[in-house]
């Protein structure tokens, strides 16, 4: 246990993806178990502000630094954790003296003690980054024996009979981490170097955490990792996800299971069937296509093509015609030509995806793409981002309009303050990224209700729906 002090109040600020949300709730669980009091960051009064940073792309890095600077204005001690801190460590500390400490993942198991040090004015040596892929064996099946010795954020929630996690909101949906790290070597991505090699959590631990989340009022869990399609390969079963998700759908109190972060090249027919046809599992496919030109994909160190990706979408829709499909694409990658862009446009047009994020390529420290020839200038990349953003805005709006007349099941997530409407998400809509459903005439509905509704209109990717019935819990 940490040494006592008169005031030990901590506020957590989380940036980035849902994986970071899980990590923050694990840190919150560790800190409360260690006697720290969690306070709302918006209400002030914290002795320490813990900023869980994102280090994925330049815009995310900037947001993280801006948040750290703003936190320092509060008068509280400021501690940086998360991906930016893990990736840059002492370099970040030197360039950002406003942060009282920069802690890496290896500090998480003793986080309360390190925050005590900060609060008492004791120097905490800044994290020194290493390539975290080197901390575990190359062979995935050898990792389970070594993994307990390596800090794996989001894997520390199993704590005897308890779950070492504290919810930071009351939402009826929560992320549930099934694995961490990645073994892929995409030429544009630095994530494996600071998140490490791929490690699965055991099914027993995941199911136990899902059951605990249900006691916290959660009705939907969405499974997160750096690469969910690799789940189980280090446990000796490459089809483990096909078994896990039906088991999660049987957990009492969990009414919807959503799978995120699927690699198209690893999405096998059995997994497609399990997601598309299992009751209680959202027929939702978050597929990381990134591009569809075979030439660009090879330079990205990825696999696939326009036609193979369209074949995968056909497999999905043969099983579930109304399934939700989303992706992200990168334009402006080194060497990308107008022919490559035409292939990407063909894929997006014929694929009829529900949501698409468009990103412009940017160099990332330590990646192979940093050294590739054929770099495009910033103005060209910005023009391509604008062009494809306009295209996908039109295409996804058309896809939403096609849903008019369908029935959807909406999880109510918040009520509108000024009228009788409420807002939630259907099975084809993931939190934060895929649009939402506005439920009209929602008198009597409350947050956490599952409502069967009819789609009557659309606004961009958002749907306007009218309730038919509330489904039993």
C-alpha positions as a Markdown table, in Angstrom:
| # | Residue | x | y | z |
|---|---|---|---|---|
| 1 | Unk | 0.0 | 0.0 | 0.0 |
| 2 | Unk | 1.1 | 3.6 | -0.6 |
| 3 | Unk | 2.1 | 5.7 | 2.3 |
| 4 | Unk | -0.8 | 7.9 | 3.6 |
| 5 | Unk | -1.1 | 11.6 | 3.1 |
| 6 | Unk | -3.8 | 14.1 | 4.1 |
| 7 | Unk | -5.2 | 14.5 | 0.6 |
| 8 | Unk | -4.9 | 12.0 | -2.2 |
| 9 | Unk | -7.4 | 12.9 | -4.9 |
| 10 | Unk | -6.8 | 12.1 | -8.5 |
| 11 | Unk | -8.6 | 13.0 | -11.7 |
| 12 | Unk | -8.2 | 10.9 | -14.9 |
| 13 | Unk | -8.4 | 12.3 | -18.4 |
| 14 | Unk | -8.5 | 9.8 | -21.2 |
| 15 | Unk | -7.6 | 10.5 | -24.9 |
| 16 | Unk | -7.6 | 8.2 | -27.8 |
| 17 | Unk | -9.3 | 4.9 | -28.4 |
| 18 | Unk | -11.5 | 2.6 | -26.4 |
| 19 | Unk | -8.4 | 0.5 | -25.5 |
| 20 | Unk | -7.2 | 3.6 | -23.6 |
| 21 | Unk | -10.6 | 3.8 | -21.8 |
| 22 | Unk | -10.1 | 0.2 | -20.5 |
| 23 | Unk | -6.6 | 1.1 | -19.4 |
| 24 | Unk | -7.9 | 4.2 | -17.5 |
| 25 | Unk | -10.5 | 2.2 | -15.7 |
| 26 | Unk | -7.9 | -0.4 | -14.7 |
| 27 | Unk | -5.7 | 2.5 | -13.4 |
| 28 | Unk | -8.8 | 3.8 | -11.6 |
| 29 | Unk | -9.3 | 0.4 | -10.0 |
| 30 | Unk | -5.7 | 0.2 | -8.9 |
| 31 | Unk | -5.7 | 3.7 | -7.4 |
| 32 | Unk | -9.0 | 3.3 | -5.5 |
| 33 | Unk | -7.7 | -0.1 | -4.1 |
| 34 | Unk | -4.7 | 1.9 | -3.0 |
| 35 | Unk | -6.7 | 4.5 | -1.1 |
| 36 | Unk | -6.9 | 7.3 | -3.7 |
| 37 | Unk | -10.1 | 9.2 | -4.2 |
| 38 | Unk | -11.3 | 9.6 | -7.8 |
| 39 | Unk | -12.7 | 13.1 | -8.5 |
| 40 | Unk | -14.4 | 14.5 | -11.6 |
| 41 | Unk | -11.9 | 16.4 | -13.7 |
| 42 | Unk | -14.5 | 19.0 | -14.6 |
| 43 | Unk | -15.1 | 19.8 | -11.0 |
| 44 | Unk | -11.6 | 20.5 | -9.9 |
| 45 | Unk | -10.1 | 19.7 | -6.5 |
| 46 | Unk | -7.7 | 17.1 | -7.7 |
| 47 | Unk | -4.2 | 16.8 | -6.1 |
| 48 | Unk | -3.0 | 14.9 | -9.2 |
| 49 | Unk | -4.3 | 15.0 | -12.8 |
| 50 | Unk | -3.5 | 11.7 | -14.6 |
| 51 | Unk | -3.6 | 12.2 | -18.4 |
| 52 | Unk | -3.9 | 8.9 | -20.4 |
| 53 | Unk | -2.4 | 10.1 | -23.6 |
| 54 | Unk | -2.6 | 8.9 | -27.2 |
| 55 | Unk | 0.5 | 8.7 | -29.4 |
| 56 | Unk | -1.0 | 7.3 | -32.7 |
| 57 | Unk | -0.8 | 10.2 | -35.2 |
| 58 | Unk | 0.4 | 13.8 | -35.1 |
| 59 | Unk | -3.1 | 15.2 | -34.4 |
| 60 | Unk | -3.5 | 12.9 | -31.4 |
| 61 | Unk | -0.1 | 13.7 | -30.1 |
| 62 | Unk | -0.9 | 17.4 | -30.2 |
| 63 | Unk | -4.2 | 16.9 | -28.4 |
| 64 | Unk | -2.4 | 15.0 | -25.7 |
| 65 | Unk | 0.2 | 17.7 | -25.2 |
| 66 | Unk | -2.5 | 20.4 | -25.2 |
| 67 | Unk | -4.4 | 18.5 | -22.6 |
| 68 | Unk | -1.3 | 18.1 | -20.4 |
| 69 | Unk | -0.6 | 21.8 | -20.7 |
| 70 | Unk | -4.2 | 22.7 | -19.8 |
| 71 | Unk | -4.1 | 20.4 | -16.8 |
| 72 | Unk | -1.0 | 22.1 | -15.5 |
| 73 | Unk | -3.0 | 25.4 | -15.3 |
| 74 | Unk | -5.2 | 23.8 | -12.6 |
| 75 | Unk | -2.5 | 23.9 | -10.0 |
| 76 | Unk | -2.6 | 20.2 | -9.5 |
| 77 | Unk | 0.4 | 17.9 | -10.1 |
| 78 | Unk | 0.2 | 16.5 | -13.7 |
| 79 | Unk | 1.3 | 13.0 | -14.7 |
| 80 | Unk | 1.5 | 11.7 | -18.2 |
| 81 | Unk | 0.7 | 8.0 | -18.9 |
| 82 | Unk | -0.5 | 6.1 | -21.9 |
| 83 | Unk | 0.8 | 5.7 | -25.4 |
| 84 | Unk | 2.5 | 9.0 | -25.9 |
| 85 | Unk | 4.3 | 8.6 | -22.5 |
| 86 | Unk | 5.3 | 5.0 | -23.3 |
| 87 | Unk | 6.5 | 5.9 | -26.8 |
| 88 | Unk | 8.6 | 9.0 | -26.0 |
| 89 | Unk | 9.2 | 8.8 | -22.2 |
| 90 | Unk | 12.2 | 10.9 | -21.1 |
| 91 | Unk | 12.2 | 12.8 | -24.4 |
| 92 | Unk | 8.6 | 13.9 | -23.7 |
| 93 | Unk | 9.5 | 14.8 | -20.1 |
| 94 | Unk | 12.4 | 17.0 | -21.2 |
| 95 | Unk | 10.3 | 18.9 | -23.8 |
| 96 | Unk | 7.3 | 19.2 | -21.4 |
| 97 | Unk | 8.5 | 20.4 | -18.0 |
| 98 | Unk | 4.8 | 21.2 | -17.1 |
| 99 | Unk | 4.4 | 17.4 | -16.5 |
| 100 | Unk | 5.6 | 16.4 | -13.0 |
| 101 | Unk | 6.2 | 12.8 | -14.2 |
| 102 | Unk | 6.1 | 10.8 | -17.4 |
| 103 | Unk | 5.3 | 7.1 | -16.6 |
| 104 | Unk | 5.3 | 4.1 | -18.9 |
| 105 | Unk | 3.3 | 0.9 | -18.8 |
| 106 | Unk | 5.8 | -0.7 | -16.4 |
| 107 | Unk | 4.8 | 1.9 | -13.8 |
| 108 | Unk | 1.1 | 0.8 | -13.8 |
| 109 | Unk | 1.3 | -2.0 | -11.2 |
| 110 | Unk | 2.7 | 0.4 | -8.6 |
| 111 | Unk | 0.9 | 3.5 | -9.9 |
| 112 | Unk | -0.4 | 4.6 | -6.5 |
| 113 | Unk | 3.1 | 4.6 | -5.0 |
| 114 | Unk | 4.4 | 6.7 | -8.0 |
| 115 | Unk | 1.7 | 9.2 | -7.6 |
| 116 | Unk | 2.5 | 9.4 | -3.9 |
| 117 | Unk | 6.1 | 10.2 | -4.9 |
| 118 | Unk | 4.9 | 13.0 | -7.2 |
| 119 | Unk | 2.6 | 14.4 | -4.5 |
| 120 | Unk | 5.3 | 14.5 | -1.9 |
| 121 | Unk | 7.8 | 16.1 | -4.3 |
| 122 | Unk | 10.0 | 13.1 | -4.7 |
| 123 | Unk | 11.6 | 12.7 | -8.1 |
| 124 | Unk | 10.3 | 10.0 | -10.3 |
| 125 | Unk | 12.7 | 8.9 | -13.0 |
| 126 | Unk | 11.0 | 9.3 | -16.4 |
| 127 | Unk | 10.2 | 6.2 | -18.4 |
| 128 | Unk | 12.9 | 5.0 | -20.8 |
| 129 | Unk | 11.2 | 3.6 | -24.0 |
| 130 | Unk | 12.2 | 0.2 | -25.4 |
| 131 | Unk | 10.7 | -1.7 | -28.3 |
| 132 | Unk | 8.1 | -3.7 | -26.3 |
| 133 | Unk | 8.0 | -6.4 | -28.9 |
| 134 | Unk | 11.4 | -7.5 | -27.6 |
| 135 | Unk | 10.0 | -8.2 | -24.1 |
| 136 | Unk | 8.2 | -11.4 | -25.1 |
| 137 | Unk | 9.2 | -14.5 | -27.2 |
| 138 | Unk | 8.8 | -14.3 | -31.0 |
| 139 | Unk | 6.7 | -17.5 | -30.9 |
| 140 | Unk | 3.1 | -16.6 | -29.8 |
| 141 | Unk | 2.6 | -19.9 | -28.0 |
| 142 | Unk | 5.6 | -19.3 | -25.8 |
| 143 | Unk | 4.2 | -15.9 | -24.5 |
| 144 | Unk | 1.7 | -17.1 | -21.9 |
| 145 | Unk | 4.5 | -18.3 | -19.6 |
| 146 | Unk | 6.4 | -15.0 | -20.0 |
| 147 | Unk | 3.5 | -12.5 | -20.2 |
| 148 | Unk | 2.9 | -12.3 | -16.4 |
| 149 | Unk | 6.4 | -10.6 | -16.0 |
| 150 | Unk | 5.5 | -7.9 | -18.6 |
| 151 | Unk | 3.1 | -5.0 | -17.9 |
| 152 | Unk | 0.1 | -5.4 | -20.2 |
| 153 | Unk | -2.3 | -2.5 | -19.8 |
| 154 | Unk | -5.9 | -3.8 | -19.5 |
| 155 | Unk | -4.8 | -7.3 | -18.6 |
| 156 | Unk | -4.5 | -6.5 | -14.9 |
| 157 | Unk | -8.3 | -6.5 | -14.2 |
| 158 | Unk | -8.3 | -10.0 | -12.8 |
| 159 | Unk | -7.5 | -9.7 | -9.1 |
| 160 | Unk | -8.4 | -12.8 | -7.2 |
| 161 | Unk | -12.2 | -13.0 | -7.0 |
| 162 | Unk | -12.5 | -9.3 | -7.8 |
| 163 | Unk | -12.2 | -7.2 | -11.0 |
| 164 | Unk | -9.6 | -4.5 | -10.6 |
| 165 | Unk | -11.5 | -2.0 | -12.7 |
| 166 | Unk | -13.5 | 1.1 | -11.7 |
| 167 | Unk | -16.1 | 2.5 | -14.2 |
| 168 | Unk | -15.5 | 6.1 | -14.9 |
| 169 | Unk | -19.0 | 6.7 | -16.3 |
| 170 | Unk | -22.5 | 5.1 | -16.1 |
| 171 | Unk | -22.9 | 4.3 | -19.8 |
| 172 | Unk | -24.8 | 1.1 | -20.6 |
| 173 | Unk | -22.0 | 0.2 | -23.0 |
| 174 | Unk | -18.4 | -0.5 | -22.1 |
| 175 | Unk | -15.2 | -1.6 | -23.9 |
| 176 | Unk | -13.8 | -5.0 | -22.9 |
| 177 | Unk | -10.2 | -5.8 | -23.8 |
| 178 | Unk | -9.6 | -9.3 | -25.2 |
| 179 | Unk | -5.9 | -8.8 | -26.1 |
| 180 | Unk | -3.1 | -6.3 | -26.5 |
| 181 | Unk | -0.3 | -5.7 | -28.8 |
| 182 | Unk | 0.1 | -6.7 | -32.5 |
| 183 | Unk | 2.4 | -8.9 | -34.5 |
| 184 | Unk | 1.7 | -7.3 | -37.9 |
| 185 | Unk | 4.3 | -5.1 | -39.5 |
| 186 | Unk | 2.3 | -2.6 | -41.4 |
| 187 | Unk | 4.8 | -0.1 | -42.8 |
| 188 | Unk | 2.9 | 3.0 | -41.6 |
| 189 | Unk | 2.2 | 1.9 | -38.1 |
| 190 | Unk | 4.3 | 2.4 | -34.9 |
| 191 | Unk | 1.8 | 0.8 | -32.5 |
| 192 | Unk | 3.5 | -2.6 | -32.1 |
| 193 | Unk | 6.7 | -1.0 | -31.0 |
| 194 | Unk | 5.1 | 0.7 | -28.0 |
| 195 | Unk | 2.2 | -1.7 | -27.4 |
| 196 | Unk | 4.3 | -4.8 | -27.8 |
| 197 | Unk | 3.7 | -8.3 | -29.2 |
| 198 | Unk | 0.3 | -9.8 | -29.4 |
| 199 | Unk | -1.0 | -11.4 | -26.1 |
| 200 | Unk | -4.5 | -12.8 | -25.6 |
| 201 | Unk | -6.4 | -12.7 | -22.3 |
| 202 | Unk | -7.9 | -16.0 | -21.2 |
| 203 | Unk | -11.6 | -16.6 | -22.0 |
| 204 | Unk | -12.2 | -17.2 | -18.3 |
| 205 | Unk | -10.9 | -13.7 | -17.4 |
| 206 | Unk | -12.8 | -12.0 | -20.2 |
| 207 | Unk | -16.1 | -13.8 | -19.3 |
| 208 | Unk | -15.6 | -12.9 | -15.6 |
| 209 | Unk | -15.1 | -9.2 | -16.5 |
| 210 | Unk | -18.2 | -9.2 | -18.7 |
| 211 | Unk | -20.2 | -10.6 | -15.8 |
| 212 | Unk | -18.9 | -7.9 | -13.6 |
| 213 | Unk | -19.7 | -5.2 | -16.2 |
| 214 | Unk | -23.3 | -6.5 | -16.2 |
| 215 | Unk | -23.5 | -5.8 | -12.5 |
| 216 | Unk | -22.5 | -2.2 | -13.2 |
| 217 | Unk | -25.5 | -1.7 | -15.5 |
| 218 | Unk | -23.7 | -2.5 | -18.8 |
| 219 | Unk | -25.9 | -4.1 | -21.5 |
| 220 | Unk | -23.5 | -4.0 | -24.4 |
| 221 | Unk | -19.8 | -4.9 | -24.4 |
| 222 | Unk | -17.6 | -4.2 | -27.3 |
| 223 | Unk | -14.5 | -6.2 | -27.6 |
| 224 | Unk | -11.3 | -4.2 | -28.3 |
| 225 | Unk | -7.7 | -5.0 | -29.0 |
| 226 | Unk | -5.1 | -4.0 | -31.6 |
| 227 | Unk | -6.1 | -7.0 | -33.7 |
| 228 | Unk | -9.1 | -9.0 | -32.6 |
| 229 | Unk | -8.8 | -11.6 | -35.4 |
| 230 | Unk | -5.5 | -12.8 | -33.9 |
| 231 | Unk | -7.3 | -13.7 | -30.6 |
| 232 | Unk | -6.3 | -17.1 | -29.3 |
| 233 | Unk | -3.2 | -17.7 | -31.6 |
| 234 | Unk | -1.0 | -17.6 | -28.5 |
| 235 | Unk | -3.4 | -19.9 | -26.6 |
| 236 | Unk | -3.1 | -22.6 | -29.3 |
| 237 | Unk | -6.5 | -21.9 | -30.9 |
| 238 | Unk | -6.7 | -19.5 | -33.9 |
| 239 | Unk | -10.5 | -19.9 | -33.9 |
| 240 | Unk | -10.9 | -19.0 | -30.2 |
| 241 | Unk | -12.8 | -15.8 | -31.0 |
| 242 | Unk | -15.5 | -17.9 | -32.8 |
| 243 | Unk | -16.1 | -19.7 | -29.5 |
| 244 | Unk | -15.7 | -16.7 | -27.2 |
| 245 | Unk | -18.3 | -14.4 | -28.6 |
| 246 | Unk | -21.2 | -16.8 | -28.3 |
| 247 | Unk | -20.2 | -17.5 | -24.7 |
| 248 | Unk | -20.2 | -13.7 | -24.0 |
| 249 | Unk | -23.6 | -13.5 | -25.5 |
| 250 | Unk | -24.8 | -15.9 | -22.9 |
| 251 | Unk | -23.6 | -13.9 | -19.9 |
| 252 | Unk | -26.6 | -12.8 | -17.9 |
| 253 | Unk | -27.3 | -9.1 | -18.2 |
| 254 | Unk | -25.2 | -8.7 | -21.4 |
| 255 | Unk | -27.7 | -8.2 | -24.3 |
| 256 | Unk | -25.3 | -7.2 | -27.1 |
| 257 | Unk | -21.7 | -8.2 | -27.9 |
| 258 | Unk | -19.8 | -6.1 | -30.5 |
| 259 | Unk | -16.5 | -7.0 | -32.0 |
| 260 | Unk | -14.0 | -4.4 | -33.1 |
| 261 | Unk | -10.7 | -4.2 | -34.9 |
| 262 | Unk | -10.9 | -7.0 | -37.4 |
| 263 | Unk | -8.1 | -7.6 | -40.0 |
| 264 | Unk | -9.6 | -8.5 | -43.4 |
| 265 | Unk | -6.8 | -10.9 | -44.3 |
| 266 | Unk | -7.5 | -12.9 | -41.0 |
| 267 | Unk | -11.3 | -12.7 | -41.1 |
| 268 | Unk | -12.2 | -16.4 | -41.7 |
| 269 | Unk | -15.6 | -17.6 | -42.9 |
| 270 | Unk | -16.3 | -19.2 | -39.5 |
| 271 | Unk | -15.8 | -15.9 | -37.7 |
| 272 | Unk | -18.0 | -14.1 | -40.3 |
| 273 | Unk | -20.7 | -16.6 | -39.6 |
| 274 | Unk | -20.4 | -16.3 | -35.8 |
| 275 | Unk | -20.7 | -12.5 | -35.9 |
| 276 | Unk | -23.4 | -12.4 | -38.5 |
| 277 | Unk | -25.7 | -15.1 | -37.1 |
| 278 | Unk | -25.2 | -15.5 | -33.4 |
| 279 | Unk | -28.2 | -14.2 | -31.3 |
| 280 | Unk | -27.0 | -11.4 | -29.0 |
| 281 | Unk | -23.9 | -10.6 | -31.2 |
| 282 | Unk | -24.2 | -7.4 | -33.2 |
| 283 | Unk | -23.9 | -8.1 | -36.9 |
| 284 | Unk | -21.3 | -5.5 | -37.2 |
| 285 | Unk | -17.9 | -5.7 | -38.9 |
| 286 | Unk | -15.2 | -3.1 | -38.1 |
| 287 | Unk | -12.7 | -4.1 | -40.9 |
| 288 | Unk | -9.4 | -2.4 | -41.2 |
| 289 | Unk | -9.1 | -2.2 | -45.0 |
| 290 | Unk | -6.9 | 0.9 | -45.1 |
| 291 | Unk | -6.9 | 0.9 | -48.9 |
| 292 | Unk | -8.0 | -1.4 | -51.7 |
| 293 | Unk | -5.3 | -0.9 | -54.4 |
| 294 | Unk | -3.2 | -4.0 | -54.4 |
| 295 | Unk | 0.0 | -2.0 | -55.1 |
| 296 | Unk | -0.6 | 0.4 | -52.2 |
| 297 | Unk | -1.5 | -2.4 | -49.9 |
| 298 | Unk | 1.8 | -4.2 | -50.7 |
| 299 | Unk | 3.8 | -1.1 | -49.9 |
| 300 | Unk | 1.8 | -0.9 | -46.6 |
| 301 | Unk | 2.9 | -4.5 | -45.9 |
| 302 | Unk | -0.8 | -5.6 | -46.0 |
| 303 | Unk | -2.8 | -8.1 | -48.1 |
| 304 | Unk | -5.9 | -7.9 | -50.2 |
| 305 | Unk | -7.3 | -6.1 | -53.2 |
| 306 | Unk | -10.5 | -4.4 | -54.3 |
| 307 | Unk | -12.0 | -7.6 | -55.5 |
| 308 | Unk | -11.0 | -9.7 | -52.5 |
| 309 | Unk | -12.4 | -7.1 | -50.1 |
| 310 | Unk | -15.7 | -6.9 | -52.1 |
| 311 | Unk | -15.9 | -10.7 | -51.9 |
| 312 | Unk | -15.6 | -10.5 | -48.1 |
| 313 | Unk | -18.4 | -8.0 | -48.0 |
| 314 | Unk | -20.5 | -10.3 | -50.1 |
| 315 | Unk | -19.9 | -13.1 | -47.7 |
| 316 | Unk | -21.1 | -10.9 | -44.8 |
| 317 | Unk | -24.2 | -9.7 | -46.6 |
| 318 | Unk | -25.1 | -13.1 | -47.8 |
| 319 | Unk | -25.5 | -14.1 | -44.2 |
| 320 | Unk | -26.8 | -10.8 | -42.9 |
| 321 | Unk | -28.0 | -8.3 | -45.6 |
| 322 | Unk | -28.4 | -5.4 | -43.1 |
| 323 | Unk | -25.0 | -6.0 | -41.3 |
| 324 | Unk | -23.1 | -2.9 | -40.4 |
| 325 | Unk | -19.6 | -2.5 | -42.0 |
| 326 | Unk | -17.1 | 0.2 | -41.3 |
| 327 | Unk | -13.5 | 0.9 | -42.1 |
| 328 | Unk | -10.7 | 3.5 | -42.1 |
| 329 | Unk | -8.7 | 4.4 | -45.3 |
| 330 | Unk | -5.4 | 6.2 | -45.7 |
| 331 | Unk | -4.9 | 8.4 | -48.8 |
| 332 | Unk | -1.7 | 10.0 | -49.9 |
| 333 | Unk | 0.5 | 7.0 | -49.0 |
| 334 | Unk | 4.0 | 7.2 | -50.7 |
| 335 | Unk | 3.8 | 6.2 | -54.3 |
| 336 | Unk | 0.0 | 6.3 | -54.5 |
| 337 | Unk | -1.2 | 7.1 | -58.1 |
| 338 | Unk | -4.5 | 8.2 | -59.6 |
| 339 | Unk | -5.0 | 4.6 | -60.7 |
| 340 | Unk | -4.7 | 3.5 | -57.1 |
| 341 | Unk | -7.3 | 6.2 | -56.1 |
| 342 | Unk | -9.6 | 4.9 | -58.8 |
| 343 | Unk | -9.4 | 1.4 | -57.3 |
| 344 | Unk | -10.2 | 2.8 | -53.9 |
| 345 | Unk | -13.1 | 4.8 | -55.3 |
| 346 | Unk | -14.4 | 1.6 | -56.9 |
| 347 | Unk | -14.2 | -0.3 | -53.7 |
| 348 | Unk | -16.0 | 2.4 | -51.6 |
| 349 | Unk | -18.7 | 2.8 | -54.2 |
| 350 | Unk | -19.5 | -0.9 | -54.7 |
| 351 | Unk | -18.9 | -1.8 | -51.0 |
| 352 | Unk | -21.7 | 0.4 | -49.6 |
| 353 | Unk | -20.1 | 0.7 | -46.2 |
| 354 | Unk | -22.0 | 2.3 | -43.3 |
| 355 | Unk | -19.1 | 4.4 | -42.0 |
| 356 | Unk | -15.6 | 5.3 | -43.3 |
| 357 | Unk | -12.9 | 7.3 | -41.7 |
| 358 | Unk | -10.6 | 9.0 | -44.2 |
| 359 | Unk | -7.0 | 9.9 | -43.0 |
| 360 | Unk | -4.1 | 11.5 | -44.8 |
| 361 | Unk | -0.8 | 9.7 | -44.6 |
| 362 | Unk | 1.8 | 11.2 | -42.3 |
| 363 | Unk | 5.3 | 10.1 | -41.4 |
| 364 | Unk | 5.6 | 8.2 | -38.1 |
| 365 | Unk | 8.8 | 7.8 | -36.2 |
| 366 | Unk | 10.4 | 4.4 | -36.4 |
| 367 | Unk | 8.2 | 3.1 | -39.3 |
| 368 | Unk | 9.3 | 1.6 | -42.6 |
| 369 | Unk | 7.1 | 4.1 | -44.5 |
| 370 | Unk | 9.3 | 6.9 | -43.2 |
| 371 | Unk | 12.0 | 5.6 | -45.6 |
| 372 | Unk | 9.8 | 5.0 | -48.7 |
| 373 | Unk | 10.3 | 6.9 | -51.9 |
| 374 | Unk | 7.4 | 8.6 | -53.8 |
| 375 | Unk | 6.4 | 10.9 | -50.9 |
| 376 | Unk | 3.5 | 13.2 | -51.8 |
| 377 | Unk | 3.5 | 16.9 | -50.7 |
| 378 | Unk | 1.1 | 18.1 | -48.0 |
| 379 | Unk | -1.2 | 20.0 | -50.4 |
| 380 | Unk | -1.7 | 16.9 | -52.6 |
| 381 | Unk | -2.5 | 14.7 | -49.5 |
| 382 | Unk | -4.9 | 17.3 | -48.2 |
| 383 | Unk | -6.7 | 17.5 | -51.6 |
| 384 | Unk | -7.1 | 13.7 | -51.6 |
| 385 | Unk | -8.4 | 13.7 | -48.1 |
| 386 | Unk | -11.0 | 16.3 | -49.0 |
| 387 | Unk | -12.0 | 14.5 | -52.2 |
| 388 | Unk | -12.5 | 11.1 | -50.5 |
| 389 | Unk | -14.1 | 12.7 | -47.4 |
| 390 | Unk | -16.7 | 14.2 | -49.7 |
| 391 | Unk | -17.2 | 10.9 | -51.5 |
| 392 | Unk | -17.7 | 8.8 | -48.3 |
| 393 | Unk | -20.0 | 11.4 | -46.9 |
| 394 | Unk | -22.3 | 11.0 | -49.9 |
| 395 | Unk | -22.0 | 7.2 | -50.0 |
| 396 | Unk | -22.6 | 6.6 | -46.2 |
| 397 | Unk | -25.6 | 9.0 | -46.3 |
| 398 | Unk | -27.0 | 7.0 | -49.1 |
| 399 | Unk | -26.4 | 3.8 | -47.1 |
| 400 | Unk | -28.3 | 5.3 | -44.1 |
| 401 | Unk | -31.1 | 6.4 | -46.4 |
| 402 | Unk | -31.4 | 2.8 | -47.7 |
| 403 | Unk | -32.3 | 1.7 | -44.1 |
| 404 | Unk | -35.5 | 3.7 | -44.0 |
| 405 | Unk | -38.3 | 1.3 | -43.4 |
| 406 | Unk | -36.0 | -1.2 | -41.6 |
| 407 | Unk | -36.5 | -2.2 | -38.0 |
| 408 | Unk | -33.5 | -1.7 | -35.7 |
| 409 | Unk | -32.8 | -2.4 | -32.0 |
| 410 | Unk | -31.6 | 0.7 | -30.3 |
| 411 | Unk | -29.7 | 0.9 | -27.0 |
| 412 | Unk | -30.7 | 4.2 | -25.4 |
| 413 | Unk | -27.6 | 6.0 | -24.2 |
| 414 | Unk | -28.8 | 9.5 | -23.3 |
| 415 | Unk | -31.9 | 11.6 | -23.2 |
| 416 | Unk | -32.3 | 14.9 | -24.9 |
| 417 | Unk | -32.7 | 17.8 | -22.4 |
| 418 | Unk | -35.1 | 20.0 | -24.3 |
| 419 | Unk | -37.7 | 17.5 | -25.7 |
| 420 | Unk | -39.1 | 14.1 | -25.5 |
| 421 | Unk | -36.5 | 12.5 | -27.8 |
| 422 | Unk | -33.6 | 10.3 | -26.8 |
| 423 | Unk | -30.4 | 9.1 | -28.5 |
| 424 | Unk | -28.9 | 5.7 | -28.9 |
| 425 | Unk | -27.3 | 3.2 | -31.3 |
| 426 | Unk | -28.4 | 0.4 | -33.4 |
| 427 | Unk | -26.5 | -2.8 | -34.0 |
| 428 | Unk | -24.7 | -1.3 | -37.0 |
| 429 | Unk | -23.4 | 1.7 | -35.0 |
| 430 | Unk | -20.4 | 1.5 | -32.7 |
| 431 | Unk | -19.8 | 4.1 | -30.0 |
| 432 | Unk | -18.3 | 7.5 | -31.0 |
| 433 | Unk | -17.6 | 6.7 | -34.7 |
| 434 | Unk | -20.6 | 5.4 | -36.6 |
| 435 | Unk | -23.5 | 7.8 | -36.1 |
| 436 | Unk | -26.5 | 7.3 | -33.9 |
| 437 | Unk | -30.2 | 6.9 | -33.8 |
| 438 | Unk | -32.5 | 9.7 | -32.7 |
| 439 | Unk | -35.6 | 8.1 | -31.1 |
| 440 | Unk | -38.7 | 10.3 | -31.5 |
| 441 | Unk | -41.6 | 10.3 | -29.1 |
| 442 | Unk | -39.5 | 8.6 | -26.5 |
| 443 | Unk | -41.6 | 9.4 | -23.4 |
| 444 | Unk | -41.0 | 6.7 | -20.8 |
| 445 | Unk | -37.8 | 5.5 | -22.2 |
| 446 | Unk | -34.7 | 5.7 | -20.1 |
| 447 | Unk | -30.9 | 5.2 | -20.5 |
| 448 | Unk | -30.1 | 1.5 | -20.8 |
| 449 | Unk | -33.4 | 0.5 | -22.5 |
| 450 | Unk | -33.2 | -1.7 | -25.6 |
| 451 | Unk | -35.9 | -0.5 | -28.0 |
| 452 | Unk | -37.2 | -2.1 | -31.2 |
| 453 | Unk | -37.8 | 0.8 | -33.6 |
| 454 | Unk | -38.6 | 1.6 | -37.2 |
| 455 | Unk | -36.4 | 3.8 | -39.2 |
| 456 | Unk | -38.4 | 6.7 | -40.6 |
| 457 | Unk | -35.7 | 9.1 | -41.9 |
| 458 | Unk | -32.0 | 9.7 | -42.0 |
| 459 | Unk | -29.7 | 12.7 | -41.6 |
| 460 | Unk | -26.3 | 11.9 | -43.0 |
| 461 | Unk | -25.2 | 8.7 | -41.2 |
| 462 | Unk | -27.7 | 9.3 | -38.4 |
| 463 | Unk | -31.1 | 7.6 | -38.4 |
| 464 | Unk | -34.4 | 8.9 | -37.2 |
| 465 | Unk | -36.5 | 6.2 | -35.6 |
| 466 | Unk | -39.9 | 5.7 | -33.8 |
| 467 | Unk | -40.2 | 3.1 | -31.0 |
| 468 | Unk | -42.2 | 0.0 | -31.4 |
| 469 | Unk | -41.5 | -1.8 | -28.2 |
| 470 | Unk | -39.1 | -2.0 | -25.3 |
| 471 | Unk | -37.3 | -5.3 | -25.1 |
| 472 | Unk | -37.2 | -7.1 | -21.7 |
| 473 | Unk | -33.9 | -7.1 | -19.9 |
